[in-house]
Amino acid sequence: MEGSSTPLTQNSSTFGIGIHPNDQLPNCFLATGWDDSLDQGDPFESALSSMVSSPVAPHAGEGEAGMIRELIGRLGSICDSGQASPGSYNHSTTNTPCYNTPLNSPPKLSLSMADQLAHGGFPPPGSHFPGHPSFVPVMADPGFAERAARLSCFGPRNVNAANLNGGLGLNASEFLGKQANKLDSGRFCRVPSSQSLRANVGSQICAQGNERSFLQPGVSTSTPENGEMGESREGSSISEQVTHGEMRANGQIDVNSRKRKAILKAKARNPAVSPQSAKDSEVPMENEEPITKKIKPAETDGDEKDATKGNQKQSKENSKTAEPQKDYIHVRARRGQATDSHSLAERVRREKISLKMKALQDLVPNCNKVTGKAMMLDEIINYVQSLQRQVELLSMKLSTLNPTVDFSLEAFLSKDILHPQGPLPNSLYPVDSSGSMLYAYQPPQGLMPMPSVVSSNMDAQFPVNFLNSGIHRDASLNLPLCVDNYGEASAPAPALWEDDLQSVVQMGLGQNEPQRVEQGSLATSQMKVEL
Amino acid sequence: MHSASSIKQKFLKKWIMGLQLCNSSKKNMTIMERRKAIKLSADLALASVRNCTTRWSRALVASASQNDDNQALLQHIIGSDAAKHKKASIDVVANSTTSVAKKIASKKILKRSWGIRRVRKLSNVALKDPPYSIAKRLVKKRTQLLKNLVPGGESMDAISLIEETLDYMVWLRAQVDVMRSLARASERLDGK
């Protein structure tokens, strides 16, 4: 596995290969604990390589790769404009050389290694922690954790740690973005709709992006572009190892959505909410929980003093780079207002509510134009009330109908319940027409002369047809009965209900028994018109 | 997840079962009694198709089980799980009994919430109150109203209320559909 020549497997087994170019690494990286941690890394490698190779394997389309390259390039330029100096990017890449090394060609590597040595603060990785070697240096860096906690104080520090793991090479503001992304995916927080949508849409592109970055290991490390690439590589690979592949998708999505956000900054907020995607994004949160717990002991076990010394410089530099990049995360600027856990939780709650409200808005007819929560609630209330009233009126109407008809119908249907037969193919009866219902419906007491079309198994057939006719009729309404998938629940407005209601009112309340039969036929014709 | 048609079929079957029971147990019902029975059986059928997994369905079952006359119907429609559902819905009953007083107040609000009158009202209030508090109050009133509309909504918080409303609305729509198609069919038969 380690010897395989494809870049993908190289990436997946980063740490297996990371040992091979040992001779290129300075000695300070060859700490004694490295081998031990490698042993622990091994099982991950096998699992991860299988994970990675499956989605990304054969389709390294040249056009797609080129597109991704372009995207990354543009992002790089955006980041560059918002940045104080390109040197900071250099620095951010130099945080990670020991991870990039296996992928980079030796000469380029030596450049970044030189940088790294010049800064001189990087701790020897792997030696301190019993956990996985990949995230050990990050875990050991309290500066990262502190900064993350300052930028956005999420209660559990574990989450911070997990986030930091994902983005070893990121500078601080990108940490912020990443964390926010993760929070989004976890709790529907900041920009839930757009994030999750992007996550859905972009997963494929993301895979491509990662692929691209794996395929281009030799790009000069000094350019911001490559910094970004290194990040994406880092983000995906490390998160893979952290989660044993489960969180991999998450990490990719984070990276990818960040890219897309930079590019699509203009339409930062996507108004269309798909609750389905929100549901999707719930899954990674569940995955996150045990992982962060796993990380915690590794962090506490670690020799933090050593790391503190080593990373003081880095954290300073990173905080410097954070400031000019703040406007980059323009959407999240409001966030700095209140970062205590209470207001944060409240905000999350509000976001949840608004998400659900949007789903409701999709469900309720004529609610799209309404803005404001109170108005929306009004619409919802009216709609629910109208539905309930319809139920009342329909039950009234049914009760006023001729009892023999009503209950002969039931006796009729009970046959189907007691002796269920497979429904005949609908082609026997043109179901969606109202006339077919008359044919298909055949009362056993001979209220209607038996049409010759109807066969003997009509009895069993009827309820199906009956329902089908109802359903076909309402095909335009397109009722979303899959309640869990709120996202599909965007039904066009059934405006004809009001008219229907009117006729029902006339029917049910206006007439007494003898008149009703005539009116019934009249109302039937009305309804036929509506059909 | 079920498709729309299968859910409707299930609902219709259960409903018809309930109607049969009503029919067999009581002959010569008045129209109002029939209406009630039809409504009740429809509600119970809806709740049982929903498997009593949501709060509104449990609340429907609970409100039905308060009346002893409905026990047979309840047993019939919901079946062997009735005991379990009843147990689950005890808390719902407890909550729903306390909210009668609120219902009266919210009817006034409902009246107010209709039409343009609300806007006028809003402009009057705006003179003395800051806008955000008005909005807050409006939302609060309407949430309260919605709580009364959704069965079992009295004991819900905002998030679950909206969730339940979503769910309830979808299922109510299915119920209305089935009922209407049944009514239409029997009506057509009647007209013949």
XYZ file of C-alpha atoms in Angstrom:
723
model
C 0.000 0.000 0.000
C 2.690 2.411 0.908
C 4.658 1.777 -2.162
C 1.815 2.393 -4.543
C 2.492 5.143 -6.987
C -0.892 6.825 -7.226
C -1.208 10.099 -5.398
C -4.428 9.038 -3.786
C -3.062 6.153 -1.943
C -0.138 8.283 -1.090
C -2.438 10.644 0.591
C -4.397 8.008 2.344
C -1.298 6.480 3.734
C 0.372 9.740 4.433
C 1.904 8.583 7.580
C 3.120 5.382 6.215
C 4.978 7.244 3.584
C 5.908 9.921 5.965
C 8.465 7.546 7.265
C 10.064 6.901 3.959
C 11.493 10.305 3.319
C 12.995 10.352 6.698
C 16.374 10.944 5.242
C 15.127 14.239 3.844
C 13.760 15.404 7.106
C 15.859 17.148 9.644
C 16.703 15.075 12.607
C 14.535 17.027 14.940
C 11.520 15.490 13.373
C 12.720 12.024 13.936
C 11.723 11.839 17.515
C 11.826 8.571 19.291
C 8.130 8.195 19.707
C 7.540 8.399 16.021
C 7.753 4.706 15.464
C 5.396 3.949 18.250
C 2.832 6.265 16.913
C 3.328 4.836 13.513
C 2.215 1.511 14.833
C -0.988 3.026 15.922
C -1.353 4.712 12.616
C -1.162 1.529 10.660
C -4.667 0.216 11.099
C -6.007 3.566 10.117
C -4.040 3.525 6.977
C -5.593 0.420 5.621
C -9.077 1.532 6.435
C -8.462 4.963 5.095
C -6.956 3.927 1.871
C -9.983 1.880 1.119
C -12.145 4.780 2.084
C -10.321 7.223 -0.043
C -9.777 5.196 -3.098
C -13.405 4.366 -3.534
C -14.955 7.756 -4.204
C -12.120 9.446 -5.919
C -10.598 6.638 -7.850
C -10.956 6.618 -11.580
C -12.411 9.856 -12.781
C -9.654 12.338 -12.671
C -11.244 14.403 -15.367
C -8.843 16.880 -16.781
C -11.494 19.519 -17.234
C -12.725 19.198 -13.698
C -9.248 19.288 -12.365
C -8.622 22.409 -14.334
C -11.757 23.965 -13.012
C -10.818 23.193 -9.481
C -7.428 24.625 -10.105
C -8.990 27.782 -11.322
C -11.215 27.958 -8.292
C -8.345 27.492 -5.974
C -6.373 30.076 -7.805
C -9.140 32.577 -7.507
C -9.551 31.842 -3.874
C -5.879 32.298 -3.407
C -6.018 35.703 -4.985
C -8.963 36.661 -2.796
C -7.165 35.598 0.279
C -4.093 37.328 -0.896
C -5.848 40.620 -1.291
C -7.151 40.445 2.202
C -3.830 39.581 3.632
C -1.079 41.618 5.110
C 1.807 39.827 3.560
C 2.380 36.674 1.613
C 4.813 35.750 4.263
C 2.058 34.829 6.579
C 0.930 32.275 4.127
C 4.388 31.008 3.961
C 4.261 30.633 7.607
C 0.994 28.842 7.605
C 2.336 26.372 5.207
C 5.445 25.953 7.178
C 3.463 24.815 10.100
C 2.737 21.674 8.304
C 5.774 20.499 6.484
C 6.111 17.289 8.312
C 2.772 16.339 6.944
C 3.268 17.703 3.537
C 6.623 16.198 3.083
C 5.548 12.856 1.852
C 3.576 14.462 -0.856
C 5.876 17.197 -1.897
C 8.895 16.607 -3.996
C 12.127 16.850 -2.050
C 13.449 20.166 -3.398
C 10.269 22.075 -2.641
C 10.137 20.402 0.629
C 13.548 21.583 1.530
C 12.384 25.137 0.979
C 9.512 24.848 3.344
C 11.625 22.934 5.737
C 14.080 25.740 5.733
C 11.315 28.120 6.600
C 10.244 25.859 9.298
C 13.685 25.693 10.688
C 13.995 29.425 10.559
C 10.945 29.772 12.708
C 12.352 27.000 14.643
C 9.408 26.476 16.888
C 7.855 23.358 15.696
C 7.708 20.663 18.273
C 8.888 17.223 17.517
C 5.750 15.460 16.538
C 4.434 12.232 17.707
C 6.670 11.644 20.609
C 4.468 12.986 23.339
C 1.125 11.525 22.759
C -0.180 8.064 22.683
C -2.826 9.152 20.205
C -2.510 9.310 16.528
C 0.561 11.103 15.294
C -1.225 13.206 12.782
C -3.001 15.513 15.125
C -0.663 15.318 17.977
C 1.177 18.562 17.329
C -2.042 20.415 16.992
C -3.426 18.960 20.085
C -0.333 19.954 21.860
C -0.762 23.503 20.782
C -2.725 25.350 23.414
C -2.309 28.515 21.452
C -4.585 27.167 18.802
C -7.145 26.064 21.247
C -7.034 29.332 23.092
C -7.422 31.338 20.014
C -10.252 29.246 18.834
C -11.923 29.610 22.155
C -11.497 33.329 21.968
C -12.785 33.673 18.465
C -15.868 31.706 19.090
C -16.470 30.355 22.472
C -18.199 27.114 22.018
C -18.724 25.483 25.289
C -17.048 22.185 24.720
C -13.416 22.585 24.075
C -13.340 19.239 22.477
C -15.047 20.565 19.453
C -12.420 23.193 19.143
C -9.805 20.584 19.305
C -11.490 18.560 16.647
C -11.760 21.573 14.453
C -8.184 22.398 14.924
C -7.269 18.940 13.964
C -8.975 19.393 10.713
C -7.051 22.473 9.816
C -3.534 22.209 10.979
C -2.195 24.484 8.332
C -4.918 27.075 8.482
C -4.363 30.453 9.871
C -6.600 31.812 12.544
C -9.381 33.355 10.572
C -9.672 30.269 8.544
C -9.951 28.433 11.770
C -12.865 30.611 12.546
C -14.444 29.840 9.249
C -13.807 26.212 9.664
C -15.225 26.127 13.081
C -18.226 27.971 11.976
C -18.650 25.540 9.189
C -18.419 22.684 11.532
C -20.858 24.263 13.842
C -23.149 24.781 10.945
C -23.040 21.227 9.962
C -23.438 20.195 13.522
C -26.122 22.484 14.785
C -27.639 24.290 11.858
C -25.986 27.363 13.125
C -24.772 30.284 11.082
C -25.791 29.850 7.557
C -27.554 26.587 7.773
C -29.278 26.573 4.490
C -26.477 27.606 2.303
C -23.948 25.567 4.157
C -25.822 22.390 4.063
C -26.834 22.913 0.512
C -23.316 23.474 -0.423
C -22.332 20.486 1.511
C -24.721 18.435 -0.514
C -23.910 19.901 -3.822
C -20.275 20.268 -3.339
C -19.298 16.903 -1.998
C -18.518 15.671 -5.426
C -16.596 18.763 -6.314
C -14.874 18.486 -3.036
C -13.686 15.053 -3.816
C -12.406 16.431 -7.050
C -10.713 19.232 -5.244
C -8.941 16.916 -2.946
C -7.941 14.790 -5.793
C -6.581 17.760 -7.548
C -4.577 18.777 -4.583
C -3.198 15.339 -4.248
C -2.289 15.218 -7.827
C -0.337 18.438 -7.637
C 2.031 17.941 -4.806
C 4.902 19.704 -6.438
C 3.569 23.222 -6.591
C 5.775 25.716 -4.905
C 4.954 25.976 -1.260
C 5.528 29.687 -1.110
C 2.441 30.682 -3.068
C -0.808 31.280 -1.285
C -2.439 28.993 -3.751
C -0.443 26.146 -2.537
C -1.137 27.174 0.977
C -4.739 26.647 0.306
C -4.055 23.376 -1.299
C -2.018 22.246 1.571
C -4.852 23.118 3.819
C -7.352 21.172 1.919
C -5.044 18.271 1.872
C -4.421 18.607 5.509
C -8.018 19.100 6.363
C -9.185 16.082 4.556
C -6.429 13.726 5.419
C -6.255 14.607 9.055
C -9.912 14.527 9.596
C -9.938 11.201 7.911
C -7.536 9.855 10.361
C -9.299 11.395 13.252
C -12.596 9.854 12.449
C -11.474 6.645 10.886
C -13.047 7.779 7.723
C -16.418 8.775 9.030
C -15.649 12.389 9.440
C -13.857 12.468 6.207
C -16.830 13.687 4.333
C -17.268 16.321 6.943
C -13.782 17.615 6.610
C -14.021 17.697 2.911
C -17.249 19.505 3.042
C -15.813 22.035 5.385
C -12.909 22.729 3.186
C -14.981 22.779 0.124
C -17.687 24.956 1.467
C -15.096 27.395 2.595
C -13.751 27.581 -0.886
C -17.126 27.989 -2.345
C -17.985 30.623 0.146
C -15.033 32.648 -0.904
C -15.985 32.335 -4.488
C -19.670 32.801 -4.070
C -19.323 35.472 -1.503
C -21.787 37.675 -3.299
C -24.660 35.329 -2.681
C -23.578 34.401 0.717
C -26.992 33.602 2.032
C -28.969 31.130 0.130
C -32.626 31.732 0.885
C -33.879 28.360 -0.140
C -33.755 25.999 2.743
C -33.811 22.348 2.232
C -34.534 20.557 5.442
C -33.341 17.407 3.831
C -29.898 18.817 3.665
C -30.234 19.982 7.185
C -30.973 16.446 8.115
C -27.920 15.343 6.266
C -25.831 17.711 8.188
C -27.099 16.269 11.394
C -25.281 13.076 10.737
C -21.766 14.410 10.975
C -22.592 15.929 14.301
C -23.411 12.580 15.674
C -20.195 11.311 14.305
C -18.353 14.095 15.917
C -19.327 13.310 19.444
C -17.386 10.143 20.136
C -14.480 11.468 18.212
C -14.032 14.515 20.285
C -14.257 12.388 23.327
C -11.560 10.229 21.954
C -9.369 13.181 21.395
C -9.742 14.597 24.823
C -7.595 12.128 26.704
C -4.922 12.426 24.091
C -4.842 16.118 24.677
C -4.690 15.893 28.404
C -2.074 13.213 28.329
C 0.155 15.327 26.264
C 3.137 17.267 27.362
C 1.711 20.679 26.878
C 4.615 22.691 28.157
C 6.840 21.562 25.409
C 4.294 22.447 22.850
C 3.675 25.829 24.379
C 7.252 26.825 24.005
C 7.362 25.638 20.506
C 4.209 27.243 19.328
C 4.215 30.617 20.974
C 5.723 32.153 17.952
C 3.311 30.479 15.665
C 0.300 31.554 17.569
C 1.467 35.142 17.504
C 1.933 35.075 13.818
C -1.363 33.435 13.268
C -3.177 36.003 15.318
C -1.559 38.632 13.172
C -2.881 37.061 10.063
C -6.291 36.752 11.581
C -6.931 40.444 11.738
C -6.656 41.409 8.118
C -8.682 38.389 7.164
C -11.621 39.180 9.312
C -13.585 40.835 6.578
C -13.104 37.720 4.594
C -15.679 36.008 6.789
C -18.063 38.796 6.337
C -21.135 36.785 7.108
C -19.900 35.894 10.509
C -18.978 39.327 11.658
C -22.080 39.648 13.749
C -20.975 36.722 15.693
C -18.496 38.657 17.747
C -21.240 40.461 19.550
C -22.161 37.826 22.011
C -20.113 34.770 22.415
C -21.110 33.524 25.804
C -22.675 30.160 25.730
C -26.142 31.332 26.603
C -26.580 33.720 23.780
C -24.923 31.248 21.509
C -27.372 28.578 22.468
C -30.197 31.014 22.071
C -28.994 31.856 18.640
C -28.788 28.241 17.692
C -32.296 27.777 18.939
C -33.538 30.681 16.910
C -31.822 29.357 13.857
C -33.499 26.053 14.339
C -36.846 27.678 14.677
C -36.371 29.770 11.611
C -35.314 26.716 9.685
C -38.442 24.921 10.673
C -40.467 27.972 9.925
C -39.081 28.030 6.448
C -40.061 24.431 5.993
C -43.517 25.345 7.163
C -43.524 28.214 4.778
C -42.906 25.854 1.947
C -45.741 23.711 3.103
C -48.334 26.371 3.610
C -49.777 27.836 0.456
C -49.395 31.533 -0.163
C -46.876 31.778 2.586
C -43.936 32.526 0.367
C -44.711 36.172 -0.022
C -45.211 36.719 3.654
C -42.315 38.056 5.602
C -41.974 38.209 9.313
C -42.548 35.571 11.846
C -45.870 36.847 13.078
C -47.339 36.991 9.610
C -46.021 33.589 8.835
C -47.546 32.246 11.992
C -50.782 33.859 10.964
C -50.732 32.063 7.685
C -49.891 28.807 9.370
C -52.655 29.237 11.885
C -55.146 30.041 9.215
C -54.101 27.092 7.192
C -54.255 24.634 10.047
C -57.594 26.019 11.029
C -58.923 25.736 7.553
C -57.772 22.152 7.422
C -59.392 21.374 10.717
C -62.559 23.053 9.640
C -62.505 21.068 6.487
C -62.290 17.908 8.500
C -65.233 19.026 10.546
C -67.253 19.907 7.529
C -66.417 16.743 5.745
C -67.422 14.670 8.694
C -70.610 16.673 8.845
C -71.179 16.090 5.210
C -70.535 12.410 5.498
C -72.879 12.175 8.425
C -75.629 13.852 6.493
C -75.234 11.501 3.610
C -77.559 8.616 3.232
C -76.598 6.104 5.907
C -77.150 3.091 3.720
C -74.785 4.453 1.186
C -72.269 5.365 3.756
C -72.177 2.082 5.484
C -72.698 -0.097 2.538
C -69.540 1.491 1.401
C -67.882 0.372 4.554
C -69.173 -3.128 4.260
C -67.839 -3.014 0.822
C -64.454 -1.877 1.887
C -64.304 -4.354 4.691
C -64.086 -7.117 2.177
C -60.850 -5.706 1.063
C -59.655 -5.464 4.586
C -60.547 -8.996 5.440
C -59.468 -10.589 2.193
C -56.855 -8.393 0.743
C -55.986 -9.162 -2.811
C -53.272 -7.712 -4.878
C -54.449 -4.634 -6.659
C -55.092 -5.024 -10.312
C -53.064 -2.929 -12.648
C -54.537 0.454 -13.019
C -54.658 0.170 -16.751
C -57.880 -1.758 -16.360
C -59.582 1.405 -15.336
C -58.656 4.874 -16.364
C -58.382 5.804 -12.778
C -57.918 9.493 -12.828
C -61.203 10.269 -14.486
C -64.166 10.753 -12.272
C -66.246 8.474 -14.433
C -64.044 5.540 -13.705
C -64.802 5.926 -10.084
C -68.418 5.418 -10.826
C -67.600 2.297 -12.684
C -65.140 1.087 -10.205
C -67.377 1.765 -7.348
C -70.066 -0.791 -7.023
C -72.300 -0.974 -4.016
C -73.222 -4.510 -3.117
C -76.793 -3.752 -2.286
C -77.606 -2.977 -5.845
C -78.061 0.722 -5.474
C -76.539 1.030 -8.863
C -76.972 -1.338 -11.766
C -73.903 -3.411 -12.205
C -71.941 -2.265 -15.184
C -70.779 -4.966 -17.479
C -67.251 -3.708 -17.295
C -66.942 -4.609 -13.679
C -65.613 -8.037 -13.056
C -66.268 -10.213 -10.082
C -63.128 -9.216 -8.247
C -64.208 -5.662 -8.476
C -65.038 -5.736 -4.815
C -61.490 -6.116 -3.825
C -60.414 -3.743 -6.479
C -62.545 -0.900 -5.471
C -60.777 0.638 -2.553
C -57.563 0.805 -4.417
C -59.199 2.478 -7.305
C -61.038 4.677 -5.009
C -57.946 5.884 -3.382
C -56.086 6.125 -6.568
C -58.693 8.295 -8.026
C -58.414 10.564 -5.087
C -54.710 10.596 -5.355
C -54.655 11.128 -9.053
C -57.014 13.946 -8.685
C -54.735 15.548 -6.208
C -51.682 14.972 -8.266
C -51.430 18.667 -8.768
C -51.403 19.146 -5.047
C -48.610 16.650 -4.798
C -49.028 15.972 -1.140
C -45.793 15.272 0.589
C -46.609 12.576 3.011
C -43.073 11.706 3.786
C -43.108 13.762 6.855
C -39.493 13.279 7.616
C -38.480 14.811 4.377
C -39.650 18.263 4.941
C -37.665 19.416 2.042
C -39.914 17.714 -0.411
C -42.824 19.350 1.194
C -43.270 22.153 -1.194
C -46.772 21.826 -2.450
C -48.378 24.311 -4.719
C -51.237 26.148 -3.228
C -54.513 24.322 -3.361
C -56.507 27.433 -3.997
C -59.551 25.497 -5.036
C -60.132 24.365 -1.514
C -62.016 27.415 -0.639
C -64.517 26.865 -3.385
C -64.760 23.299 -2.387
C -65.393 24.363 1.117
C -68.169 26.592 -0.019
C -69.919 23.799 -1.777
C -69.466 21.617 1.234
C -71.004 24.235 3.408
C -73.959 24.490 1.135
C -74.258 20.785 1.109
C -73.789 20.018 4.708
C -75.600 22.811 6.404
C -77.937 24.429 3.989
C -80.308 21.654 3.147
C -82.392 19.195 4.963
C -82.887 15.635 3.919
C -85.305 15.612 0.981
C -83.693 18.530 -0.777
C -80.320 17.164 -0.280
C -80.497 14.449 -2.841
C -81.060 16.894 -5.619
C -78.448 19.205 -4.250
C -76.113 16.335 -3.981
C -76.189 15.717 -7.676
C -75.780 19.393 -8.219
C -72.795 19.507 -5.970
C -71.400 16.514 -7.747
C -71.532 18.323 -11.002
C -69.828 21.234 -9.359
C -67.094 19.023 -8.153
C -66.760 17.484 -11.540
C -66.120 20.903 -12.856
C -63.455 21.342 -10.267
C -61.868 18.101 -11.187
C -40.956 6.185 4.347
C -44.400 5.477 3.161
C -45.693 6.856 -0.009
C -48.655 9.159 0.006
C -51.026 6.627 -1.451
C -50.178 3.850 0.942
C -50.675 6.155 3.878
C -53.984 7.244 2.562
C -55.039 3.673 2.067
C -54.036 2.764 5.567
C -55.884 5.704 6.919
C -58.982 4.890 4.964
C -58.953 1.316 6.141
C -58.647 2.272 9.742
C -61.214 4.917 9.437
C -63.689 2.596 7.810
C -63.027 0.082 10.527
C -63.908 2.682 13.073
C -67.004 3.693 11.212
C -68.114 0.122 11.036
C -67.749 -0.233 14.719
C -69.743 2.908 15.286
C -72.395 1.718 12.960
C -72.715 -1.660 14.525
C -72.669 -0.436 18.078
C -75.240 2.287 17.722
C -78.212 2.171 15.489
C -80.314 5.221 14.836
C -77.803 7.865 15.578
C -78.688 11.467 15.104
C -76.782 13.455 12.597
C -74.714 15.168 15.232
C -73.817 11.881 16.788
C -72.837 10.529 13.458
C -70.791 13.562 12.767
C -68.992 13.197 16.009
C -68.383 9.546 15.472
C -67.052 10.126 12.010
C -64.760 12.852 13.196
C -63.522 10.850 16.100
C -62.852 7.767 14.096
C -61.074 9.811 11.484
C -58.892 11.409 14.110
C -58.108 8.138 15.738
C -57.331 6.549 12.436
C -54.987 9.377 11.649
C -53.276 9.000 14.975
C -52.938 5.290 14.613
C -51.531 5.539 11.124
C -49.013 7.931 12.517
C -48.212 5.170 15.005
C -48.659 7.540 17.915
C -45.073 8.562 17.525
C -45.708 12.254 17.477
C -47.128 14.311 20.215
C -50.138 15.448 18.319
C -51.183 11.915 17.545
C -50.732 10.942 21.158
C -52.767 13.914 22.182
C -55.531 12.904 19.841
C -55.597 9.463 21.360
C -55.503 10.926 24.807
C -58.396 13.254 24.247
C -60.384 10.400 22.800
C -59.607 8.141 25.706
C -60.946 10.654 28.170
C -64.438 9.743 27.177
C -65.429 6.243 28.223
C -67.754 5.835 25.295
C -64.833 5.966 22.982
C -62.905 3.162 24.605
C -64.265 0.493 22.324
C -63.520 2.560 19.295
C -60.092 3.290 20.572
C -59.406 -0.351 21.148
C -60.740 -1.211 17.762
C -58.813 1.288 15.734
C -55.570 1.473 17.533
C -55.607 -2.168 18.459
C -53.398 -3.982 20.857
C -51.082 -1.079 21.304
C -53.818 0.953 22.855
C -52.605 0.440 26.374
C -49.173 1.601 25.490
C -50.456 4.621 23.731
C -52.739 5.444 26.553
C -49.872 5.317 28.936
C -47.827 7.516 26.731
C -50.596 10.024 26.457
C -51.363 10.409 30.121
C -49.065 13.354 30.432
C -50.661 14.903 27.415
C -54.033 14.652 29.098
C -52.697 16.222 32.219
C -51.343 19.084 30.258
C -54.343 19.590 28.100
C -56.784 19.880 30.982
C -55.070 22.908 32.364
C -55.288 24.897 29.212
C -59.000 25.523 28.952
C -58.718 29.035 30.241
C -56.089 29.877 27.734
C -58.275 28.704 24.924
C -60.816 31.412 25.575
C -58.231 34.112 25.531
C -56.751 32.842 22.344
C -60.061 32.907 20.549
C -60.027 36.647 20.887
C -56.585 36.699 19.451
C -57.713 34.585 16.615
C -60.374 37.078 15.752
C -57.829 39.770 15.808
C -55.436 37.882 13.633
C -57.812 37.815 10.751
C -57.498 40.239 7.956
C -56.369 43.794 7.915
C -57.670 44.664 11.316
C -54.429 43.436 12.692
C -52.469 46.036 10.817
C -54.539 48.839 12.238
C -54.067 47.475 15.662
C -50.400 47.289 15.087
C -50.164 50.932 14.170
C -51.975 51.916 17.336
C -49.672 49.971 19.497
C -46.634 51.273 17.747
C -47.050 54.641 19.388
C -46.171 53.474 22.811
C -44.033 50.420 22.313
C -40.762 49.857 20.553
C -41.212 47.790 17.452
C -39.303 44.748 18.582
C -41.500 44.277 21.591
C -44.570 44.453 19.415
C -43.160 41.838 17.153
C -42.316 39.716 20.118
C -45.791 39.982 21.488
C -47.390 39.235 18.181
C -45.286 36.175 17.775
C -46.060 35.084 21.290
C -49.764 35.416 20.808
C -49.719 33.525 17.614
C -47.564 30.823 19.053
C -50.064 30.460 21.817
C -52.810 30.234 19.284
C -50.977 27.628 17.322
C -50.490 25.675 20.487
C -54.191 25.504 20.898
C -54.719 24.424 17.365
C -52.247 21.594 17.289
C -53.409 18.784 19.517
C -51.175 18.438 22.501
C -49.488 21.677 21.679
C -49.961 23.184 25.098
C -47.015 21.347 26.501
C -44.595 22.026 23.711
C -41.788 24.481 23.433
C -41.299 26.578 20.347
C -39.117 24.244 18.368
C -41.125 21.130 18.928
C -44.305 23.055 18.363
C -43.195 24.007 14.925
C -42.022 20.516 14.185
C -45.295 19.079 15.308
C -47.186 21.647 13.347
C -45.343 20.646 10.242
C -46.093 17.029 10.804
C -49.658 17.598 11.800
C -50.322 19.769 8.831
C -49.109 17.212 6.382
C -51.180 14.498 7.936
C -54.195 16.668 8.272
C -53.974 17.324 4.616
C -53.929 13.636 3.911
C -56.925 13.213 6.155
C -58.815 15.924 4.384
C -57.991 14.386 1.071
C -59.211 10.965 1.987
C -62.311 12.301 3.611
C -63.116 14.424 0.677
C -62.679 11.668 -1.802
C -64.873 9.422 0.288
C -67.473 12.122 0.583
C -67.346 12.726 -3.084
C -67.733 9.090 -3.921
C -70.683 8.579 -1.665
C -72.154 11.813 -2.823
C -71.949 10.770 -6.402
C -73.590 7.560 -5.472
C -76.217 9.495 -3.687
C -76.887 11.637 -6.661
C -77.534 8.662 -8.857
